[in-house]
């Protein structure tokens, strides 16, 4: 299970590098932060239950943040 968090770190690093190349700096820094988070978690020796709970907590926070952003921030007229 710990290796899966390192894989998530690899994919977030890839997305962050593509966003950085496209000059989308806010998105790139967000994904670089997630990369560090996932790689650090991947090298900690937690139990499988802890890893699953951490992943669920991450999913709840990310989906709540995404939903807030798309409803309240993107809906504002310029």
mmCIF file of C-alpha atoms in Angstrom:
data_model
loop_
_atom_site.group_PDB
_atom_site.id
_atom_site.type_symbol
_atom_site.label_atom_id
_atom_site.label_comp_id
_atom_site.label_asym_id
_atom_site.label_seq_id
_atom_site.Cartn_x
_atom_site.Cartn_y
_atom_site.Cartn_z
ATOM 1 C CA UNK A 1 0.000 0.000 0.000
ATOM 2 C CA UNK A 2 2.885 2.376 0.713
ATOM 3 C CA UNK A 3 4.164 1.904 -2.818
ATOM 4 C CA UNK A 4 0.812 3.122 -4.161
ATOM 5 C CA UNK A 5 1.361 6.511 -2.532
ATOM 6 C CA UNK A 6 4.729 6.740 -4.286
ATOM 7 C CA UNK A 7 2.961 5.969 -7.565
ATOM 8 C CA UNK A 8 0.462 8.749 -6.826
ATOM 9 C CA UNK A 9 3.448 11.015 -6.173
ATOM 10 C CA UNK A 10 4.884 10.123 -9.570
ATOM 11 C CA UNK A 11 1.629 10.930 -11.363
ATOM 12 C CA UNK A 12 1.133 14.217 -9.503
ATOM 13 C CA UNK A 13 4.731 15.155 -10.357
ATOM 14 C CA UNK A 14 4.015 14.422 -14.031
ATOM 15 C CA UNK A 15 0.868 16.567 -13.991
ATOM 16 C CA UNK A 16 2.725 19.324 -12.129
ATOM 17 C CA UNK A 17 5.526 19.364 -14.694
ATOM 18 C CA UNK A 18 3.028 19.564 -17.560
ATOM 19 C CA UNK A 19 1.219 22.428 -15.835
ATOM 20 C CA UNK A 20 4.539 24.179 -15.241
ATOM 21 C CA UNK A 21 5.439 23.792 -18.921
ATOM 22 C CA UNK A 22 2.059 25.289 -19.859
ATOM 23 C CA UNK A 23 2.760 28.284 -17.567
ATOM 24 C CA UNK A 24 -0.090 27.418 -15.178
ATOM 25 C CA UNK A 25 1.918 28.126 -12.054
ATOM 26 C CA UNK A 26 -0.849 27.868 -9.432
ATOM 27 C CA UNK A 27 -1.831 24.421 -10.663
ATOM 28 C CA UNK A 28 1.810 23.348 -10.930
ATOM 29 C CA UNK A 29 2.610 24.378 -7.356
ATOM 30 C CA UNK A 30 -0.526 22.650 -6.077
ATOM 31 C CA UNK A 31 0.533 19.399 -7.740
ATOM 32 C CA UNK A 32 4.149 19.766 -6.564
ATOM 33 C CA UNK A 33 2.828 20.100 -3.006
ATOM 34 C CA UNK A 34 0.740 16.957 -3.492
ATOM 35 C CA UNK A 35 3.804 15.166 -4.859
ATOM 36 C CA UNK A 36 5.803 15.912 -1.720
ATOM 37 C CA UNK A 37 2.834 14.864 0.434
ATOM 38 C CA UNK A 38 2.403 11.515 -1.337
ATOM 39 C CA UNK A 39 6.098 10.655 -1.489
ATOM 40 C CA UNK A 40 6.600 11.402 2.213
ATOM 41 C CA UNK A 41 3.554 9.283 3.086
ATOM 42 C CA UNK A 42 4.866 6.523 0.841
ATOM 43 C CA UNK A 43 8.052 6.178 2.875
ATOM 44 C CA UNK A 44 6.375 6.169 6.288
ATOM 45 C CA UNK A 45 5.690 2.734 7.696
ATOM 46 C CA UNK A 46 1.971 2.949 8.423
ATOM 47 C CA UNK A 47 -0.452 0.058 8.566
ATOM 48 C CA UNK A 48 -2.670 -0.650 5.589
ATOM 49 C CA UNK A 49 -5.705 0.637 7.492
ATOM 50 C CA UNK A 50 -3.960 3.953 8.159
ATOM 51 C CA UNK A 51 -3.062 4.338 4.498
ATOM 52 C CA UNK A 52 -6.667 3.707 3.475
ATOM 53 C CA UNK A 53 -7.972 6.230 6.018
ATOM 54 C CA UNK A 54 -5.428 8.809 4.830
ATOM 55 C CA UNK A 55 -6.497 8.248 1.228
ATOM 56 C CA UNK A 56 -10.179 8.676 2.124
ATOM 57 C CA UNK A 57 -9.381 11.873 4.016
ATOM 58 C CA UNK A 58 -7.432 13.154 1.010
ATOM 59 C CA UNK A 59 -10.312 12.346 -1.344
ATOM 60 C CA UNK A 60 -12.878 14.111 0.875
ATOM 61 C CA UNK A 61 -10.722 17.240 1.169
ATOM 62 C CA UNK A 62 -9.885 17.345 -2.537
ATOM 63 C CA UNK A 63 -13.456 16.783 -3.748
ATOM 64 C CA UNK A 64 -14.811 19.343 -1.286
ATOM 65 C CA UNK A 65 -12.220 21.878 -2.433
ATOM 66 C CA UNK A 66 -12.876 21.137 -6.098
ATOM 67 C CA UNK A 67 -16.641 21.448 -5.631
ATOM 68 C CA UNK A 68 -16.270 24.732 -3.737
ATOM 69 C CA UNK A 69 -13.978 26.154 -6.404
ATOM 70 C CA UNK A 70 -16.169 25.175 -9.345
ATOM 71 C CA UNK A 71 -19.405 26.443 -7.752
ATOM 72 C CA UNK A 72 -18.340 29.605 -5.945
ATOM 73 C CA UNK A 73 -15.142 30.787 -7.647
ATOM 74 C CA UNK A 74 -15.596 29.836 -11.295
ATOM 75 C CA UNK A 75 -19.178 31.071 -11.362
ATOM 76 C CA UNK A 76 -18.167 34.669 -10.676
ATOM 77 C CA UNK A 77 -18.285 36.993 -13.681
ATOM 78 C CA UNK A 78 -15.180 38.967 -14.492
#
